[in-house]
XYZ file of N, CA and C in Angstrom:
243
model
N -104.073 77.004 -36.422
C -104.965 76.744 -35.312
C -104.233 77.061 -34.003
N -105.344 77.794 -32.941
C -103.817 78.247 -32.143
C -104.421 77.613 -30.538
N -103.562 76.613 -30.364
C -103.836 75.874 -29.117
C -103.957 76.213 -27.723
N -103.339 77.128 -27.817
C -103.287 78.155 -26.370
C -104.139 79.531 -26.529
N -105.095 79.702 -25.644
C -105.266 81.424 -25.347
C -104.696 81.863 -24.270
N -104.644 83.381 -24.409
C -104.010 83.801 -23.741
C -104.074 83.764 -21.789
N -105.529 82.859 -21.581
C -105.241 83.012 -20.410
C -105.617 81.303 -19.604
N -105.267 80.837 -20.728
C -104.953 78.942 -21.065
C -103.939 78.957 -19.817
N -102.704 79.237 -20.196
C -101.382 79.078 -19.996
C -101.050 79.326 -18.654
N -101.821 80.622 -17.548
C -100.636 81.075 -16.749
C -101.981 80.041 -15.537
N -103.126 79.945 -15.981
C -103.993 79.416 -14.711
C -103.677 77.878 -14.198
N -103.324 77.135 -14.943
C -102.595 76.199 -14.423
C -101.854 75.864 -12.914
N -100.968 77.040 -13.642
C -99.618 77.101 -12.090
C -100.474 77.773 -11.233
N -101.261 78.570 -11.341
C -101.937 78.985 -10.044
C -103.075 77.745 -9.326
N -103.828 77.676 -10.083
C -104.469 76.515 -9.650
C -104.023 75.123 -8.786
N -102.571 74.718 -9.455
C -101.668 73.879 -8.782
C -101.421 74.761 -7.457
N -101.259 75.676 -7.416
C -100.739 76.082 -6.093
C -101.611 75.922 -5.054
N -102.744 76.445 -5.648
C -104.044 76.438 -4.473
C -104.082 75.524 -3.981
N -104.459 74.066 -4.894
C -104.816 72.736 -4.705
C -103.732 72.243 -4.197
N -102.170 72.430 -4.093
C -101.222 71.912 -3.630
C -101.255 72.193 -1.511
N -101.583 73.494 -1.767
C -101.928 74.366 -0.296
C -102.892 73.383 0.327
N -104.004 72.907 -0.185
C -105.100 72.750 0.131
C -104.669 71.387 0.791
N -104.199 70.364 -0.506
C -103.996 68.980 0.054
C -102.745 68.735 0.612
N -101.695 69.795 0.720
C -100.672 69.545 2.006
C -101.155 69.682 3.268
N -102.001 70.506 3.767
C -102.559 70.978 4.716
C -102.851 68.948 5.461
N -103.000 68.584 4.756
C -103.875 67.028 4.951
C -102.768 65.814 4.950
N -101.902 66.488 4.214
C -100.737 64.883 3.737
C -99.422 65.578 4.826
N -99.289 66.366 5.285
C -98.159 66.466 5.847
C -98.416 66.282 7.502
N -99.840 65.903 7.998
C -100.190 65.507 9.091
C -100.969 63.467 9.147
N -100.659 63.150 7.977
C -101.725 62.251 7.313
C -100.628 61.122 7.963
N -101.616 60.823 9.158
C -101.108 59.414 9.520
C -100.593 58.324 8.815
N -100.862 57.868 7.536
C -100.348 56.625 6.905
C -99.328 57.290 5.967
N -98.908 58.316 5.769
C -98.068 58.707 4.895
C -96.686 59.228 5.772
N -96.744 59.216 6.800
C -95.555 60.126 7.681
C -94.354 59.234 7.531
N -94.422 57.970 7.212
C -93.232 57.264 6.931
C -92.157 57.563 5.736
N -93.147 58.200 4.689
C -92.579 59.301 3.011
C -91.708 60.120 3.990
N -90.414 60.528 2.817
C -89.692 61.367 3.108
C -90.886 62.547 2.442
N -90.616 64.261 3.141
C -90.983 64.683 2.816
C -91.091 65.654 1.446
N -89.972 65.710 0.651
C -89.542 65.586 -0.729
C -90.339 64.766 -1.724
N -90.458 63.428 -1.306
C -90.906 62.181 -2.288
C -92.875 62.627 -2.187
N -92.902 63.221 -0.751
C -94.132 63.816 -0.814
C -95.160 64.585 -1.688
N -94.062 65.672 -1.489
C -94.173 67.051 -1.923
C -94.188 66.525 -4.025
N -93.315 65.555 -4.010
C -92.746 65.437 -5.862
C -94.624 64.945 -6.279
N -94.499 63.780 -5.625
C -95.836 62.475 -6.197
C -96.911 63.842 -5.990
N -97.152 64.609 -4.723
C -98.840 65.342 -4.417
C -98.770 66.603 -6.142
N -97.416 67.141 -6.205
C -97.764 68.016 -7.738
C -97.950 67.090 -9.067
N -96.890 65.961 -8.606
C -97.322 65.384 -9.848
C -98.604 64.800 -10.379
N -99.454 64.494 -9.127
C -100.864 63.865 -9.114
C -101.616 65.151 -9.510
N -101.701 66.412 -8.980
C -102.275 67.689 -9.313
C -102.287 68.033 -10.996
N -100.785 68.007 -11.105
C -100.544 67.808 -12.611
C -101.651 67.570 -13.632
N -101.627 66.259 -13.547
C -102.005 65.427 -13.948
C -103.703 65.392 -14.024
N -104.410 65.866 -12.970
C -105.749 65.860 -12.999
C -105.741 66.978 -13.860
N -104.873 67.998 -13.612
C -105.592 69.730 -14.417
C -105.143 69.378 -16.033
N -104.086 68.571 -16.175
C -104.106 67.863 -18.124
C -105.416 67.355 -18.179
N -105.749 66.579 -17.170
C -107.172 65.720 -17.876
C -108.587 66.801 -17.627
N -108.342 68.017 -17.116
C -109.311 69.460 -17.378
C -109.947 69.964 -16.338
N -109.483 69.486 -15.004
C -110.251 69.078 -13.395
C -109.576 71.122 -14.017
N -110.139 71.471 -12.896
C -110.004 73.151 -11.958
C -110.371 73.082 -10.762
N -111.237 72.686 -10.296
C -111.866 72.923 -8.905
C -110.439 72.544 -8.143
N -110.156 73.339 -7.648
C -108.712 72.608 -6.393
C -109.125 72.163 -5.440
N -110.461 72.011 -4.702
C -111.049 70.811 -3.861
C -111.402 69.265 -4.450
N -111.844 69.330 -5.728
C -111.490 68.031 -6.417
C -110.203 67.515 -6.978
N -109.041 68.894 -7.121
C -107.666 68.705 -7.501
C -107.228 67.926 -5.947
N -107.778 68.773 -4.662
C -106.837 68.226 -3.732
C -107.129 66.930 -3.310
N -108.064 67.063 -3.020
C -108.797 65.207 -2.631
C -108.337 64.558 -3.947
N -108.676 64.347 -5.366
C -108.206 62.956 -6.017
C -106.317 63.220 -5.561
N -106.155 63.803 -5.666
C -104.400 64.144 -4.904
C -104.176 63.345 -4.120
N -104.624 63.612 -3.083
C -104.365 63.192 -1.843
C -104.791 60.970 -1.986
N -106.230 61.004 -2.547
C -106.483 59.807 -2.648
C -105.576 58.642 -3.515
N -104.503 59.626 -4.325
C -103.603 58.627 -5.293
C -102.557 58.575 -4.286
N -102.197 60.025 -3.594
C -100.679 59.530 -3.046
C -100.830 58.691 -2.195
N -101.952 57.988 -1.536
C -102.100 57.348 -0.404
C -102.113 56.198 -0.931
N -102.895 56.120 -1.965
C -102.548 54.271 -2.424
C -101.763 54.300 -3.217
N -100.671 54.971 -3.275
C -99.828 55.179 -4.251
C -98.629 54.322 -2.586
N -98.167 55.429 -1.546
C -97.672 55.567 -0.933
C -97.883 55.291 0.930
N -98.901 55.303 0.776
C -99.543 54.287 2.487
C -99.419 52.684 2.351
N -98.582 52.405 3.544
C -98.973 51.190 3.899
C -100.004 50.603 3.574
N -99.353 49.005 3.389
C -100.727 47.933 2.649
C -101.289 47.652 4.392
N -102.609 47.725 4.717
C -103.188 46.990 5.740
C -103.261 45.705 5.383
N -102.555 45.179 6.158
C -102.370 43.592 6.269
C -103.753 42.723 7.211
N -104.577 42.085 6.358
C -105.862 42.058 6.897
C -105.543 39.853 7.553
Protein backbone atom coordinates (compact mmCIF):
# COMPACT_ATOMS: atom_id res chain seq x y z
CA UNK A 1 0.00 0.00 0.00
CA UNK A 2 1.82 3.08 -0.90
CA UNK A 3 1.24 6.06 1.47
CA UNK A 4 2.72 8.79 -0.38
CA UNK A 5 2.02 10.03 -4.07
CA UNK A 6 4.11 11.56 -5.83
CA UNK A 7 2.94 14.97 -5.35
CA UNK A 8 1.81 14.23 -1.44
CA UNK A 9 5.29 14.99 -0.34
CA UNK A 10 6.90 18.20 -1.84
CA UNK A 11 3.34 20.48 -1.29
CA UNK A 12 3.61 20.60 2.22
CA UNK A 13 6.88 22.68 2.45
CA UNK A 14 5.48 24.95 0.00
CA UNK A 15 2.31 25.52 1.51
CA UNK A 16 4.13 26.10 4.96
CA UNK A 17 5.94 28.74 3.30
CA UNK A 18 3.07 30.64 1.95
CA UNK A 19 1.10 30.41 5.18
CA UNK A 20 4.28 31.16 7.19
CA UNK A 21 4.69 34.59 4.79
CA UNK A 22 1.20 35.25 5.28
CA UNK A 23 0.98 35.02 9.20
CA UNK A 24 4.44 36.69 9.85
CA UNK A 25 3.34 39.58 7.99
CA UNK A 26 0.81 39.86 11.29
CA UNK A 27 2.96 38.34 14.30
CA UNK A 28 6.06 40.25 13.75
CA UNK A 29 4.08 43.64 14.13
CA UNK A 30 1.42 41.95 16.61
CA UNK A 31 1.22 44.04 19.59
CA UNK A 32 0.81 41.33 22.35
CA UNK A 33 3.50 39.17 21.05
CA UNK A 34 6.54 41.75 20.67
CA UNK A 35 7.72 40.76 24.10
CA UNK A 36 8.72 36.83 22.22
CA UNK A 37 12.13 36.72 21.23
CA UNK A 38 11.99 36.59 17.66
CA UNK A 39 13.38 32.95 17.13
CA UNK A 40 10.85 31.46 19.82
CA UNK A 41 8.47 33.23 17.28
CA UNK A 42 9.42 32.18 14.17
CA UNK A 43 9.93 28.11 15.99
CA UNK A 44 6.02 27.99 17.75
CA UNK A 45 4.28 30.07 14.13
CA UNK A 46 5.93 26.71 11.82
CA UNK A 47 5.32 24.53 14.35
CA UNK A 48 1.54 25.53 14.65
CA UNK A 49 1.47 25.52 10.57
CA UNK A 50 2.89 22.09 10.88
CA UNK A 51 0.62 20.84 12.59
CA UNK A 52 -2.68 22.11 10.99
CA UNK A 53 -1.36 20.75 7.33
CA UNK A 54 -0.86 16.90 9.41
CA UNK A 55 -4.43 17.37 10.44
CA UNK A 56 -5.16 18.12 6.22
CA UNK A 57 -5.88 22.16 6.45
CA UNK A 58 -4.18 23.64 2.75
CA UNK A 59 -5.78 26.83 2.49
CA UNK A 60 -2.73 29.06 3.94
CA UNK A 61 -5.34 31.75 4.97
CA UNK A 62 -6.87 29.20 7.34
CA UNK A 63 -3.13 27.80 7.91
CA UNK A 64 -2.23 31.48 8.80
CA UNK A 65 -4.99 32.69 11.05
CA UNK A 66 -5.44 29.23 13.22
CA UNK A 67 -1.38 30.03 13.41
CA UNK A 68 -1.43 33.06 14.45
CA UNK A 69 -4.61 32.39 16.91
CA UNK A 70 -2.49 29.49 18.86
CA UNK A 71 0.72 31.49 19.07
CA UNK A 72 -1.14 34.21 20.77
CA UNK A 73 -2.74 32.18 23.44
CA UNK A 74 -0.01 30.15 23.40
CA UNK A 75 2.39 33.27 23.89
CA UNK A 76 0.46 36.82 24.63
CA UNK A 77 0.08 38.13 27.80
CA UNK A 78 -2.75 36.98 30.24
CA UNK A 79 -5.14 40.25 30.45
CA UNK A 80 -5.47 40.65 33.95
CA UNK A 81 -9.21 41.55 34.27
Amino acid sequence: MDQFSSDQVPVPDAVVSVAFDKAWGFVEKDPLLAHNLKAVLHSRLRTYLECSIRNGERNTLNLANEAIRNLRAELAPSAEQ
